[in-house]
Structures are given as C-alpha cells and as structure tokens.
Coordinates of N, CA and C in Angstrom, one line a residue:
Q1 N 88.6 144.2 108.0 CA 89.8 144.1 107.0 C 90.0 142.9 107.8
V2 N 90.4 141.9 106.9 CA 90.9 140.4 107.2 C 92.1 140.6 106.8
Q3 N 93.3 140.1 106.8 CA 94.7 140.2 106.8 C 95.5 139.1 107.7
L4 N 96.2 138.1 106.3 CA 96.7 137.4 106.8 C 98.1 137.5 106.4
V5 N 99.1 137.3 107.0 CA 100.9 137.4 107.2 C 101.3 136.5 107.4
E6 N 102.1 136.4 106.3 CA 103.0 135.2 107.0 C 104.2 135.5 106.7
S7 N 105.1 134.3 107.7 CA 106.6 135.0 108.0 C 107.0 133.4 107.8
G8 N 108.7 134.0 108.4 CA 109.4 132.2 108.5 C 109.9 132.0 107.5
G9 N 109.6 132.8 106.0 CA 110.5 131.2 105.1 C 111.9 132.4 105.0
G10 N 112.8 131.5 103.9 CA 114.4 131.6 104.1 C 115.3 130.6 102.7
L11 N 116.2 130.4 103.1 CA 117.0 129.4 102.3 C 117.9 128.8 103.2
V12 N 117.4 127.8 103.2 CA 117.9 126.3 104.2 C 118.6 125.2 103.5
Q13 N 119.3 124.9 103.8 CA 119.8 123.4 103.3 C 118.8 122.5 102.9
A14 N 119.4 121.4 102.2 CA 118.0 120.2 102.3 C 118.6 119.5 103.7
G15 N 117.3 118.7 104.2 CA 117.4 118.3 105.6 C 117.4 119.4 106.4
G16 N 117.2 120.3 106.9 CA 116.5 121.7 107.7 C 115.5 121.3 107.8
S17 N 115.0 122.6 108.3 CA 113.9 122.9 109.0 C 113.4 124.5 109.1
L18 N 112.1 124.8 109.5 CA 111.6 125.7 108.7 C 110.4 126.0 109.7
R19 N 109.9 126.4 110.7 CA 108.7 127.0 110.9 C 107.9 128.3 110.9
L20 N 106.9 128.1 109.4 CA 106.1 129.3 108.8 C 104.8 129.3 110.0
S21 N 104.8 131.1 109.9 CA 104.2 131.6 110.6 C 102.4 132.0 109.9
C22 N 101.6 132.2 110.0 CA 100.6 133.1 109.6 C 99.5 133.3 110.8
A23 N 100.2 134.8 110.7 CA 99.5 136.2 111.7 C 97.7 136.2 111.1
T24 N 96.7 136.4 111.3 CA 95.8 136.7 111.4 C 94.8 137.9 111.9
S25 N 93.9 138.3 111.4 CA 93.6 139.7 112.2 C 92.4 140.2 111.2
G26 N 91.5 141.0 111.9 CA 89.8 142.0 111.6 C 89.1 140.3 111.7
R27 N 89.0 139.5 112.4 CA 88.0 138.4 112.6 C 87.4 138.0 114.1
A28 N 86.7 138.2 114.6 CA 86.6 137.5 116.0 C 86.7 136.7 116.2
F29 N 86.5 135.7 114.8 CA 86.4 133.9 115.7 C 87.1 133.6 114.5
R30 N 87.2 131.8 114.7 CA 88.3 131.3 114.2 C 87.9 131.2 111.9
F31 N 88.4 131.3 111.5 CA 87.8 130.5 109.9 C 87.5 129.1 110.5
Y32 N 87.0 128.4 109.6 CA 86.1 127.1 109.7 C 87.7 126.4 109.6
T33 N 88.3 127.2 108.3 CA 89.6 125.7 108.1 C 90.6 126.7 107.1
M34 N 92.3 126.7 107.9 CA 92.9 127.4 107.5 C 93.8 126.1 106.7
G35 N 94.7 126.8 105.7 CA 95.6 126.1 104.4 C 96.4 126.5 104.5
W36 N 97.2 126.1 104.2 CA 99.0 126.0 103.2 C 98.9 126.1 101.7
F37 N 99.2 126.1 101.1 CA 99.3 126.1 100.2 C 101.2 126.4 99.8
R38 N 101.7 126.3 98.5 CA 102.1 126.3 97.9 C 102.3 126.4 96.3
Q39 N 103.6 127.3 96.0 CA 103.7 127.3 94.4 C 105.1 127.7 93.6
A40 N 105.4 126.4 93.7 CA 106.6 126.5 92.5 C 106.8 127.5 91.3
S41 N 108.0 127.9 90.8 CA 108.5 128.4 89.8 C 107.8 127.9 88.4
G42 N 107.0 128.5 87.5 CA 105.8 127.9 86.7 C 104.9 127.0 86.8
K43 N 105.2 126.2 88.1 CA 103.7 125.6 88.2 C 102.6 126.3 88.8
E44 N 101.5 125.5 89.1 CA 99.9 125.7 89.6 C 100.8 125.9 91.4
R45 N 99.4 126.2 91.7 CA 99.5 126.7 93.4 C 99.1 125.3 93.8
E46 N 99.3 124.7 94.8 CA 98.8 123.1 95.3 C 99.1 123.3 96.7
F47 N 97.9 122.3 97.3 CA 97.2 122.4 98.4 C 99.1 121.9 99.0
V48 N 99.0 122.2 100.7 CA 99.9 121.5 101.4 C 98.8 120.8 102.6
A49 N 98.7 121.6 103.4 CA 98.2 121.0 104.6 C 97.0 121.8 105.2
A50 N 96.2 121.8 105.7 CA 94.7 122.3 106.7 C 94.6 121.6 107.6
D51 N 94.1 122.7 108.5 CA 93.5 122.7 109.7 C 91.9 123.1 109.9
T52 N 91.1 122.5 110.6 CA 89.8 122.7 110.1 C 89.2 122.8 111.3
W53 N 88.3 123.3 111.3 CA 87.1 123.8 112.5 C 86.4 122.4 113.2
K54 N 87.0 121.5 112.7 CA 86.0 120.0 113.4 C 87.9 118.9 114.0
G55 N 89.1 120.1 113.9 CA 90.1 119.4 114.7 C 90.7 118.8 114.2
N56 N 90.8 118.0 112.8 CA 91.4 117.5 112.4 C 92.4 118.4 111.0
T57 N 93.3 117.8 111.0 CA 94.3 118.0 110.0 C 94.7 117.4 109.0
Y58 N 95.4 117.5 108.1 CA 95.7 117.3 106.4 C 96.4 117.3 106.0
Y59 N 97.0 116.8 105.0 CA 98.6 117.1 104.0 C 98.6 116.4 102.8
T60 N 98.8 117.0 102.1 CA 99.1 116.4 100.8 C 100.4 115.1 101.5
D61 N 100.0 114.1 100.3 CA 101.3 112.8 100.8 C 102.4 113.2 100.5
S62 N 103.0 114.0 99.4 CA 103.7 114.4 99.8 C 105.0 115.2 101.1
V63 N 104.6 115.3 101.7 CA 104.8 116.2 102.6 C 104.6 115.7 104.0
K64 N 103.8 114.7 104.5 CA 103.1 113.5 105.6 C 104.3 113.4 106.0
G65 N 104.5 113.6 107.2 CA 105.9 113.2 108.3 C 106.6 114.1 108.3
R66 N 106.7 114.9 107.5 CA 107.5 116.0 107.1 C 107.0 117.5 107.9
F67 N 105.9 117.9 107.3 CA 105.5 119.1 107.8 C 103.9 118.4 108.9
T68 N 103.7 119.8 109.7 CA 102.7 119.9 110.3 C 102.3 121.1 110.5
I69 N 101.2 121.0 110.8 CA 100.0 122.4 110.3 C 99.3 122.7 112.0
S70 N 100.0 123.6 112.8 CA 98.9 123.3 114.1 C 98.6 125.0 114.1
G71 N 97.9 125.4 115.1 CA 96.9 126.6 115.2 C 97.2 127.3 116.9
D72 N 97.4 128.4 117.3 CA 97.5 129.0 118.5 C 96.5 130.4 118.2
S73 N 94.6 129.8 118.7 CA 93.5 130.4 118.6 C 93.8 131.9 119.6
G74 N 95.1 131.7 120.4 CA 95.2 132.8 121.8 C 95.7 134.0 120.9
K75 N 97.0 133.8 119.9 CA 97.3 134.7 119.2 C 96.4 134.4 117.4
N76 N 95.6 133.8 117.1 CA 95.0 133.7 115.9 C 96.5 133.9 115.2
T77 N 96.7 132.5 115.3 CA 98.3 132.5 114.2 C 98.6 131.1 114.1
V78 N 98.6 130.8 113.1 CA 98.6 129.5 112.8 C 99.7 128.9 112.2
Y79 N 100.4 127.7 112.3 CA 101.6 127.7 111.6 C 101.8 126.6 111.0
L80 N 103.0 126.7 110.4 CA 103.5 125.2 109.3 C 105.2 125.2 110.1
Q81 N 105.2 123.8 110.2 CA 105.8 123.5 111.1 C 106.7 122.3 109.4
I82 N 108.4 122.7 109.1 CA 108.6 122.0 108.1 C 110.0 121.3 108.4
N83 N 109.7 119.9 108.1 CA 111.2 119.7 108.7 C 111.8 118.4 108.0
M84 N 113.0 118.2 108.1 CA 113.7 117.3 106.8 C 113.1 117.6 105.2
L85 N 113.3 119.3 105.1 CA 113.2 119.7 103.3 C 114.1 118.9 102.4
K86 N 113.6 119.4 101.6 CA 113.7 118.7 100.2 C 113.8 119.9 99.2
P87 N 114.7 119.9 98.1 CA 114.6 121.3 97.1 C 113.5 120.8 96.6
E88 N 112.9 119.9 96.0 CA 111.7 120.0 95.4 C 110.0 120.5 96.5
D89 N 111.1 120.9 98.0 CA 109.7 122.3 99.0 C 110.2 123.8 98.0
T90 N 110.8 123.8 97.7 CA 111.4 124.8 96.9 C 109.7 125.7 96.4
A91 N 109.6 126.9 96.9 CA 108.1 127.6 96.5 C 108.3 129.1 97.4
V92 N 106.8 129.4 97.0 CA 105.9 130.4 98.0 C 105.2 129.5 98.6
Y93 N 105.0 130.1 99.6 CA 104.2 129.8 100.6 C 103.0 130.6 100.8
Y94 N 102.0 130.3 100.9 CA 100.6 131.1 101.2 C 99.3 130.4 102.3
C95 N 99.6 131.4 103.2 CA 98.6 130.6 104.1 C 96.8 131.4 103.8
A96 N 96.3 130.9 103.6 CA 94.7 130.7 103.5 C 93.5 130.1 104.3
A97 N 92.6 131.1 103.9 CA 91.7 131.2 105.0 C 90.4 130.6 104.8
D98 N 89.6 129.3 104.8 CA 88.3 129.5 104.3 C 87.0 129.9 105.8
S99 N 86.0 130.8 105.3 CA 85.3 131.6 106.2 C 83.6 131.4 106.0
T100 N 84.0 130.2 104.9 CA 82.3 129.1 104.7 C 82.2 128.3 105.6
Y101 N 80.8 128.3 106.4 CA 80.5 126.6 107.1 C 80.5 125.6 106.3
S102 N 81.1 124.7 106.5 CA 80.6 123.3 106.1 C 80.9 122.3 106.9
S103 N 79.5 121.4 107.2 CA 79.2 120.7 108.0 C 80.4 119.2 107.6
G104 N 81.0 119.4 107.2 CA 82.2 118.1 106.9 C 83.5 119.0 106.7
D105 N 84.6 118.1 106.5 CA 85.5 118.4 105.8 C 85.9 117.7 104.2
F106 N 84.9 119.1 103.5 CA 84.8 118.1 102.0 C 85.6 118.7 101.0
Y107 N 86.4 120.3 101.6 CA 86.8 121.3 100.5 C 88.3 122.0 101.1
F108 N 89.0 121.0 102.3 CA 90.0 120.9 102.6 C 90.7 121.4 101.8
D109 N 91.2 120.8 100.4 CA 92.6 121.3 99.0 C 91.8 121.7 98.2
D110 N 90.8 122.2 98.6 CA 89.9 123.3 97.3 C 90.2 124.2 97.3
I111 N 91.2 124.8 96.4 CA 91.7 126.0 96.2 C 90.8 127.1 96.0
T112 N 89.7 126.9 95.4 CA 88.8 127.9 95.4 C 88.2 128.1 96.2
R113 N 87.8 127.6 97.4 CA 86.9 127.8 97.9 C 87.6 128.3 99.5
Y114 N 89.0 128.6 99.3 CA 89.3 129.9 100.5 C 89.2 131.1 99.5
D115 N 88.9 132.2 100.4 CA 88.7 133.9 100.3 C 89.5 134.6 100.9
Y116 N 90.6 134.0 101.5 CA 91.2 135.3 102.2 C 92.9 134.4 101.8
W117 N 93.7 135.4 101.5 CA 94.7 135.0 101.0 C 96.3 135.9 101.7
G118 N 97.7 134.8 102.0 CA 98.3 136.0 102.5 C 99.4 136.7 101.1
Q119 N 100.1 137.3 101.3 CA 100.9 137.4 100.1 C 102.1 136.8 99.5
G120 N 102.4 135.8 100.2 CA 103.4 134.7 100.5 C 104.7 134.6 100.9
T121 N 105.2 133.8 100.8 CA 107.1 133.8 101.4 C 107.5 132.3 101.3
Q122 N 108.7 132.8 101.0 CA 109.4 132.3 99.8 C 110.4 130.7 101.1
V123 N 110.0 129.9 100.0 CA 111.3 129.3 101.2 C 111.9 128.5 100.0
T124 N 113.5 128.3 99.9 CA 114.1 127.8 98.8 C 115.3 126.8 99.9
V125 N 115.5 125.9 99.3 CA 116.1 124.7 99.6 C 117.4 124.6 98.8
S126 N 118.6 124.4 99.6 CA 119.6 124.6 98.1 C 119.9 122.5 98.8
S127 N 120.2 122.2 97.4 CA 121.2 120.9 97.7 C 122.4 120.3 98.5

C-alpha cells in the first residue's frame, strides 16, 4: 500500500520560510517523478515543483528562486523548502508521485500523470 504523508505546513508571516516534507512508503524503489502541487481556496490545483528520476528539477515561474525541491532517498522523503513566502503562496500543498516510466521529463507538470497523492498540508502566509 503506497502512502504519501505531508507535514511541515503552518502559519507564517510574509517573508518567512517553511520546509514541507513528504514521507513515502509502500514502494521498494523511488518513483519516476515526485511533485508538489498546491490548491488555493476557490482555485484549481496547480503545479509547483518536480524532481524527476533523471535528476532534474522543475518549478513553476512564480516560485523560481524561492522554492527548492529535494529528496532523501535513504529516508524515502521529498522536501519542499519555501523561502520568501508571499500571501499568494497561501494554499494546501500536496505531494504527488508518478509511478509510470517515461524516457524523458515530459509530464512533470501534468496533474493527470500523478497516480499517488498525499492528504495535503496547509500553508497560510499573513501579510
């Protein structure tokens, strides 16, 4: 049984930092892509960052230079370091995993590609 469990969300002031964690279990080897998505109230879930099996990382434009995705294969955990938080970063953040092989990094921002999801962790940024 594959499980993804996020933690690390909270209430922070603008300009602050958080580190989100996503602990994975139930799979003997890493997923092909690990991603972070977020969903603000009343909006659709959107891509934030991804870490692929090819060793590449990708970010949506609005978080480049502020967010960093990383993984600890020994702990089967993926992190999202969030710096210089802005009120518009307020959302529920979801960890997701893509277990389907792809020869290239074609689908890292495709929400339909991810077949495992965590329950989400709330990030609230006050101005």
